[in-house]
Amino acid sequence: MNIIEKISNFFGKFMAVIVLAVTVLALFVPGSCLWIKTTWINWLLMLVMFGMGLTLKPSDFAVVFTRPKDVIIGCLAQFTIMPLLAFALGKIFNLNAELLAGVVLVGTCPGGTSSNVITYLSKGDVPLSVGMTSINTLLAPVLTPAITYLLLKTTVEVNVMAMFISIVKVVIVPISLGFIINKFFGKFTQKIVALLPCVSVIAICLIVACVVSHNSAKILSTGAIIFAVVILHNILGYACGFGLGKALKLNAAKTKALSVEIGMQNSGLATSLAGTAFKGLAMATVPGAIFSVWHNISGAILANIYNRWVEKDESSEAATEEKAE
């Protein structure tokens, strides 16, 4: 088991580098990844969501009842800031209908599971992060299709019902199944939970490789615009979350959790939904694929920055205590 844990820890630690390497390979040597079928995307995402469910316990939802104000702030911010940022950036950069649809879809999806890991590495409020991710994910079947429709109804045709059904099938069912199995067979799940980071990274890499390789020519033809939009979307999400936390006078740990949760999206879900909600808009899958790569890189950088912020706060408190003595 120690060997498995070491392998899994390696995948978790170097996830950003691994995903980036896979992306570069799929983008510039697409033939190497075309064996991954687009029909696999939903199944791979379901595997990731099932893994998330296996890690959830009833206590993870306690924060909803003990600190409802914090969770409500996170949910409202998640489903307003990121969708509006996505729509605004799409219009500012004059994206075509396909790319605009993909960017908005990334914005309307809930936070990704990787946000919990980055919050932990940032020394942020992990229970709050897990609580926000869980509740936002449960709200996604209703809010993601509804907000996407409101923002794009004059631009492209949005299949709201197909999106709702897809989220329930790809996200809610696997998470619920994993949660139930963990509840009744906890001893068994504890034995395999160490494998989950490895399995999740492999699944995410396969999703990214599939989308990028099948659309490599189109991605390269878009130039730097879509990359700029995705990067700005993510960074502005972090900044807005940080600013909101400061404006509401939340402590450092809560502010970091809010910032990370808002900035990091379930871009794998966005990639999957693009094929369901926007039939015939192949490029709508591209923003989600690029976001999947970028937010893991930016998240690792942000965790490093936020760690220094904590150290600075702690050193200031220590200096104050020394003076008092």
Short mmCIF file of C-alpha atoms in Angstrom, two decimals:
data_model
loop_
_atom_site.label_atom_id
_atom_site.label_comp_id
_atom_site.label_asym_id
_atom_site.label_seq_id
_atom_site.Cartn_x
_atom_site.Cartn_y
_atom_site.Cartn_z
CA MET A 1 0.00 0.00 0.00
CA ASN A 2 2.96 2.31 0.67
CA ILE A 3 4.03 2.01 -2.97
CA ILE A 4 0.49 2.84 -4.12
CA GLU A 5 0.37 5.87 -1.82
CA LYS A 6 3.73 7.10 -3.10
CA ILE A 7 2.58 6.76 -6.72
CA SER A 8 -0.69 8.48 -5.91
CA ASN A 9 1.09 11.29 -4.05
CA PHE A 10 3.41 11.74 -7.02
CA PHE A 11 0.44 12.15 -9.38
CA GLY A 12 -1.23 14.57 -6.97
CA LYS A 13 1.92 16.64 -6.44
CA PHE A 14 2.84 16.94 -10.12
CA MET A 15 -0.69 17.05 -11.53
CA ALA A 16 -0.20 20.45 -13.20
CA VAL A 17 3.01 19.34 -14.92
CA ILE A 18 1.49 16.04 -16.05
CA VAL A 19 -1.65 17.67 -17.46
CA LEU A 20 0.44 20.33 -19.20
CA ALA A 21 2.71 17.71 -20.80
CA VAL A 22 -0.31 15.73 -22.01
CA THR A 23 -1.86 18.89 -23.44
CA VAL A 24 1.29 19.84 -25.37
CA LEU A 25 1.54 16.30 -26.78
CA ALA A 26 -2.14 16.24 -27.81
CA LEU A 27 -1.97 19.73 -29.31
CA PHE A 28 1.17 19.36 -31.42
CA VAL A 29 1.09 15.58 -32.03
CA PRO A 30 -2.67 14.95 -32.10
CA GLY A 31 -2.30 11.54 -33.74
CA SER A 32 -0.78 10.21 -30.51
CA CYS A 33 -4.05 10.72 -28.59
CA LEU A 34 -6.77 10.16 -31.20
CA TRP A 35 -7.25 6.62 -29.87
CA ILE A 36 -9.12 8.20 -26.95
CA LYS A 37 -12.75 8.35 -28.10
CA THR A 38 -14.93 11.38 -27.39
CA THR A 39 -17.61 8.98 -26.13
CA TRP A 40 -15.31 8.19 -23.20
CA ILE A 41 -15.47 11.71 -21.75
CA ASN A 42 -18.68 11.24 -19.77
CA TRP A 43 -17.55 7.91 -18.37
CA LEU A 44 -14.19 9.35 -17.32
CA LEU A 45 -15.84 12.31 -15.62
CA MET A 46 -18.27 9.95 -13.87
CA LEU A 47 -15.25 8.07 -12.54
CA VAL A 48 -13.80 11.31 -11.10
CA MET A 49 -17.15 12.23 -9.54
CA PHE A 50 -17.54 8.73 -8.08
CA GLY A 51 -14.11 9.13 -6.51
CA MET A 52 -15.20 12.45 -5.00
CA GLY A 53 -18.28 10.73 -3.56
CA LEU A 54 -16.10 8.06 -1.92
CA THR A 55 -14.29 10.78 0.04
CA LEU A 56 -17.45 12.51 1.29
CA LYS A 57 -18.86 11.93 4.77
CA PRO A 58 -21.99 13.31 6.47
CA SER A 59 -19.69 15.54 8.54
CA ASP A 60 -18.58 17.31 5.33
CA PHE A 61 -22.07 18.79 5.09
CA ALA A 62 -22.08 19.94 8.73
CA VAL A 63 -20.62 23.30 7.69
CA VAL A 64 -23.89 24.00 5.86
CA PHE A 65 -25.75 23.96 9.18
CA THR A 66 -23.07 25.31 11.49
CA ARG A 67 -21.91 28.15 9.18
CA PRO A 68 -24.75 28.72 6.70
CA LYS A 69 -23.77 32.36 6.11
CA ASP A 70 -20.31 31.40 4.81
CA VAL A 71 -21.73 28.72 2.50
CA ILE A 72 -24.46 31.02 1.14
CA ILE A 73 -21.85 33.70 0.37
CA GLY A 74 -19.77 31.10 -1.48
CA CYS A 75 -22.71 29.77 -3.48
CA LEU A 76 -23.98 33.20 -4.50
CA ALA A 77 -20.48 34.31 -5.48
CA GLN A 78 -19.82 31.11 -7.46
CA PHE A 79 -22.93 31.38 -9.59
CA THR A 80 -22.75 35.13 -10.21
CA ILE A 81 -19.11 36.19 -10.44
CA MET A 82 -17.78 33.48 -12.77
CA PRO A 83 -20.72 33.43 -15.22
CA LEU A 84 -20.75 37.24 -15.52
CA LEU A 85 -16.96 37.38 -15.90
CA ALA A 86 -17.15 34.73 -18.63
CA PHE A 87 -19.85 36.58 -20.55
CA ALA A 88 -18.10 39.95 -20.20
CA LEU A 89 -14.72 38.61 -21.34
CA GLY A 90 -16.33 36.83 -24.27
CA LYS A 91 -17.93 40.06 -25.43
CA ILE A 92 -14.83 42.21 -24.78
CA PHE A 93 -12.64 39.86 -26.83
CA ASN A 94 -15.38 39.44 -29.45
CA LEU A 95 -15.34 35.63 -29.33
CA ASN A 96 -17.36 33.75 -31.92
CA ALA A 97 -20.54 31.97 -30.81
CA GLU A 98 -18.85 28.58 -30.30
CA LEU A 99 -16.06 29.84 -28.07
CA LEU A 100 -18.38 32.21 -26.19
CA ALA A 101 -20.68 29.28 -25.42
CA GLY A 102 -17.74 27.25 -24.10
CA VAL A 103 -16.37 30.08 -21.94
CA VAL A 104 -19.81 30.83 -20.44
CA LEU A 105 -20.35 27.13 -19.75
CA VAL A 106 -17.07 27.01 -17.80
CA GLY A 107 -18.31 30.01 -15.81
CA THR A 108 -21.68 28.50 -14.96
CA CYS A 109 -20.28 25.17 -13.75
CA PRO A 110 -19.66 24.59 -10.02
CA GLY A 111 -16.22 24.63 -8.45
CA GLY A 112 -13.93 21.70 -9.17
CA THR A 113 -12.73 19.10 -6.67
CA SER A 114 -9.17 20.33 -7.16
CA SER A 115 -10.19 23.53 -5.35
CA ASN A 116 -10.32 21.53 -2.11
CA VAL A 117 -6.73 20.35 -2.61
CA ILE A 118 -5.49 23.87 -3.45
CA THR A 119 -7.32 25.30 -0.42
CA TYR A 120 -5.58 22.72 1.75
CA LEU A 121 -2.18 23.57 0.27
CA SER A 122 -2.97 27.28 0.77
CA LYS A 123 -3.70 26.69 4.48
CA GLY A 124 -7.23 27.87 3.85
CA ASP A 125 -10.54 26.81 5.39
CA VAL A 126 -10.83 23.27 3.99
CA PRO A 127 -14.22 22.38 5.58
CA LEU A 128 -15.70 25.52 4.02
CA SER A 129 -14.16 24.67 0.65
CA VAL A 130 -15.53 21.10 0.74
CA GLY A 131 -18.93 22.39 1.86
CA MET A 132 -19.11 24.97 -0.95
CA THR A 133 -18.00 22.46 -3.59
CA SER A 134 -20.56 19.91 -2.40
CA ILE A 135 -23.50 22.32 -2.23
CA ASN A 136 -22.59 24.06 -5.51
CA THR A 137 -22.37 20.66 -7.21
CA LEU A 138 -25.82 19.70 -5.89
CA LEU A 139 -27.23 23.02 -7.15
CA ALA A 140 -25.58 22.65 -10.56
CA PRO A 141 -28.33 20.59 -12.28
CA VAL A 142 -30.68 23.56 -11.90
CA LEU A 143 -28.41 26.63 -11.84
CA THR A 144 -25.90 25.69 -14.55
CA PRO A 145 -28.52 25.18 -17.32
CA ALA A 146 -30.62 28.14 -16.13
CA ILE A 147 -27.76 30.66 -16.02
CA THR A 148 -26.27 29.37 -19.28
CA TYR A 149 -29.63 29.83 -20.98
CA LEU A 150 -30.11 33.36 -19.60
CA LEU A 151 -26.69 34.48 -20.84
CA LEU A 152 -26.68 32.74 -24.23
CA LYS A 153 -30.33 32.56 -25.32
CA THR A 154 -29.82 35.33 -27.89
CA THR A 155 -26.53 33.88 -29.16
CA VAL A 156 -26.89 30.12 -29.51
CA GLU A 157 -29.51 27.46 -28.90
CA VAL A 158 -29.13 25.99 -25.42
CA ASN A 159 -30.60 22.55 -24.74
CA VAL A 160 -31.49 23.12 -21.08
CA MET A 161 -33.18 19.76 -20.45
CA ALA A 162 -30.31 17.80 -22.01
CA MET A 163 -27.87 19.74 -19.83
CA PHE A 164 -29.92 19.05 -16.69
CA ILE A 165 -30.13 15.32 -17.42
CA SER A 166 -26.42 15.17 -18.25
CA ILE A 167 -25.39 16.82 -14.96
CA VAL A 168 -27.62 14.47 -12.96
CA LYS A 169 -26.22 11.45 -14.81
CA VAL A 170 -22.56 12.48 -14.91
CA VAL A 171 -22.26 14.27 -11.55
CA ILE A 172 -25.08 13.69 -9.07
CA VAL A 173 -25.57 9.92 -9.57
CA PRO A 174 -21.85 8.96 -9.33
CA ILE A 175 -21.26 11.25 -6.32
CA SER A 176 -24.36 9.89 -4.56
CA LEU A 177 -23.31 6.32 -5.27
CA GLY A 178 -19.82 6.97 -3.92
CA PHE A 179 -21.25 8.70 -0.84
CA ILE A 180 -23.59 5.76 -0.09
CA ILE A 181 -20.82 3.19 -0.53
CA ASN A 182 -18.54 5.20 1.78
CA LYS A 183 -21.36 5.44 4.33
CA PHE A 184 -22.05 1.70 4.52
CA PHE A 185 -18.67 0.25 3.53
CA GLY A 186 -16.32 2.83 5.08
CA LYS A 187 -13.63 0.31 6.01
CA PHE A 188 -13.39 -0.85 2.40
CA THR A 189 -13.31 2.66 0.92
CA GLN A 190 -10.56 3.72 3.31
CA LYS A 191 -8.36 1.03 1.78
CA ILE A 192 -8.78 2.32 -1.77
CA VAL A 193 -9.03 6.07 -1.11
CA ALA A 194 -5.24 6.40 -1.50
CA LEU A 195 -5.65 5.43 -5.15
CA LEU A 196 -8.09 8.24 -5.93
CA PRO A 197 -5.60 11.07 -6.71
CA CYS A 198 -3.85 8.78 -9.21
CA VAL A 199 -7.13 7.67 -10.82
CA SER A 200 -8.46 11.25 -10.97
CA VAL A 201 -5.32 12.63 -12.61
CA ILE A 202 -5.29 9.86 -15.21
CA ALA A 203 -8.99 10.43 -15.98
CA ILE A 204 -8.51 14.20 -16.28
CA CYS A 205 -5.47 13.70 -18.52
CA LEU A 206 -7.46 11.40 -20.80
CA ILE A 207 -10.32 13.93 -21.01
CA VAL A 208 -7.94 16.79 -21.84
CA ALA A 209 -5.97 14.68 -24.34
CA CYS A 210 -9.18 13.60 -26.04
CA VAL A 211 -10.63 17.09 -26.43
CA VAL A 212 -7.35 18.75 -27.41
CA SER A 213 -6.26 16.08 -29.92
CA HIS A 214 -9.64 15.97 -31.68
CA ASN A 215 -9.70 19.78 -31.92
CA SER A 216 -5.98 20.59 -32.22
CA ALA A 217 -6.25 22.32 -35.60
CA LYS A 218 -9.13 24.49 -34.41
CA ILE A 219 -7.37 25.36 -31.15
CA LEU A 220 -4.22 26.43 -32.98
CA SER A 221 -6.30 28.45 -35.44
CA THR A 222 -7.87 30.53 -32.64
CA GLY A 223 -4.50 32.03 -31.81
CA ALA A 224 -3.81 33.45 -28.37
CA ILE A 225 -7.26 34.97 -27.82
CA ILE A 226 -8.96 31.98 -26.22
CA PHE A 227 -5.92 31.33 -24.03
CA ALA A 228 -5.97 34.96 -22.86
CA VAL A 229 -9.70 34.78 -22.07
CA VAL A 230 -9.37 31.53 -20.10
CA ILE A 231 -6.38 32.80 -18.10
CA LEU A 232 -8.08 36.12 -17.33
CA HIS A 233 -11.30 34.35 -16.36
CA ASN A 234 -9.47 32.21 -13.84
CA ILE A 235 -7.24 34.96 -12.38
CA LEU A 236 -10.09 37.47 -12.13
CA GLY A 237 -12.13 34.78 -10.34
CA TYR A 238 -9.37 34.41 -7.74
CA ALA A 239 -9.12 38.20 -7.40
CA CYS A 240 -12.89 38.72 -7.02
CA GLY A 241 -13.08 35.98 -4.39
CA PHE A 242 -10.19 37.54 -2.50
CA GLY A 243 -11.72 41.01 -2.78
CA LEU A 244 -15.12 39.76 -1.61
CA GLY A 245 -13.54 38.05 1.39
CA LYS A 246 -11.72 41.25 2.33
CA ALA A 247 -14.84 43.39 1.79
CA LEU A 248 -16.85 41.11 4.10
CA LYS A 249 -13.97 41.12 6.62
CA LEU A 250 -13.59 37.34 6.56
CA ASN A 251 -10.48 35.90 8.19
CA ALA A 252 -7.50 34.80 6.10
CA ALA A 253 -8.48 31.11 5.95
CA LYS A 254 -12.04 31.84 4.78
CA THR A 255 -10.86 34.45 2.27
CA LYS A 256 -8.44 31.97 0.71
CA ALA A 257 -11.11 29.25 0.49
CA LEU A 258 -13.53 31.69 -1.15
CA SER A 259 -10.90 32.91 -3.62
CA VAL A 260 -9.84 29.40 -4.66
CA GLU A 261 -13.39 28.05 -4.82
CA ILE A 262 -14.57 30.85 -7.09
CA GLY A 263 -11.54 30.83 -9.38
CA MET A 264 -11.31 27.06 -9.93
CA GLN A 265 -14.14 25.52 -11.96
CA ASN A 266 -15.24 21.99 -12.78
CA SER A 267 -13.95 22.47 -16.31
CA GLY A 268 -14.12 18.74 -17.00
CA LEU A 269 -17.88 19.01 -16.55
CA ALA A 270 -17.96 22.02 -18.88
CA THR A 271 -16.13 20.00 -21.54
CA SER A 272 -18.58 17.14 -21.15
CA LEU A 273 -21.67 19.37 -21.18
CA ALA A 274 -20.53 21.27 -24.27
CA GLY A 275 -21.13 18.21 -26.42
CA THR A 276 -24.58 17.73 -24.89
CA ALA A 277 -25.90 21.28 -24.69
CA PHE A 278 -24.38 22.68 -27.89
CA LYS A 279 -24.79 20.11 -30.62
CA GLY A 280 -22.72 21.01 -33.67
CA LEU A 281 -20.54 23.54 -31.82
CA ALA A 282 -17.30 21.56 -31.65
CA MET A 283 -15.21 24.51 -30.48
CA ALA A 284 -17.40 24.91 -27.38
CA THR A 285 -15.39 22.09 -25.77
CA VAL A 286 -12.08 23.95 -26.15
CA PRO A 287 -12.34 26.54 -23.30
CA GLY A 288 -13.06 23.78 -20.79
CA ALA A 289 -10.02 21.79 -21.94
CA ILE A 290 -7.73 24.82 -21.71
CA PHE A 291 -9.18 25.78 -18.32
CA SER A 292 -8.49 22.23 -17.04
CA VAL A 293 -4.81 22.70 -17.78
CA TRP A 294 -4.43 26.30 -16.70
CA HIS A 295 -6.28 26.32 -13.38
CA ASN A 296 -4.12 23.48 -12.06
CA ILE A 297 -1.00 25.49 -12.88
CA SER A 298 -2.37 28.75 -11.48
CA GLY A 299 -3.77 26.95 -8.43
CA ALA A 300 -0.32 25.61 -7.53
CA ILE A 301 1.16 29.11 -7.90
CA LEU A 302 -1.66 30.65 -5.84
CA ALA A 303 -1.17 28.08 -3.06
CA ASN A 304 2.48 29.12 -2.88
CA ILE A 305 1.53 32.81 -2.64
CA TYR A 306 -1.16 32.20 -0.02
CA ASN A 307 1.25 30.11 2.04
CA ARG A 308 3.61 33.07 2.24
CA TRP A 309 0.70 35.29 3.28
CA VAL A 310 0.01 32.99 6.25
CA GLU A 311 3.67 32.93 7.22
CA LYS A 312 3.74 36.73 7.13
CA ASP A 313 0.66 36.93 9.35
CA GLU A 314 2.08 34.40 11.79
CA SER A 315 5.44 36.18 12.00
CA SER A 316 3.66 39.49 12.68
CA GLU A 317 1.63 37.90 15.48
CA ALA A 318 4.75 36.31 16.96
CA ALA A 319 6.56 39.66 16.91
CA THR A 320 3.62 41.33 18.66
CA GLU A 321 3.60 38.65 21.38
CA GLU A 322 7.34 39.07 21.94
CA LYS A 323 6.93 42.83 22.41
CA ALA A 324 4.08 42.26 24.85
CA GLU A 325 6.29 40.00 26.93
#
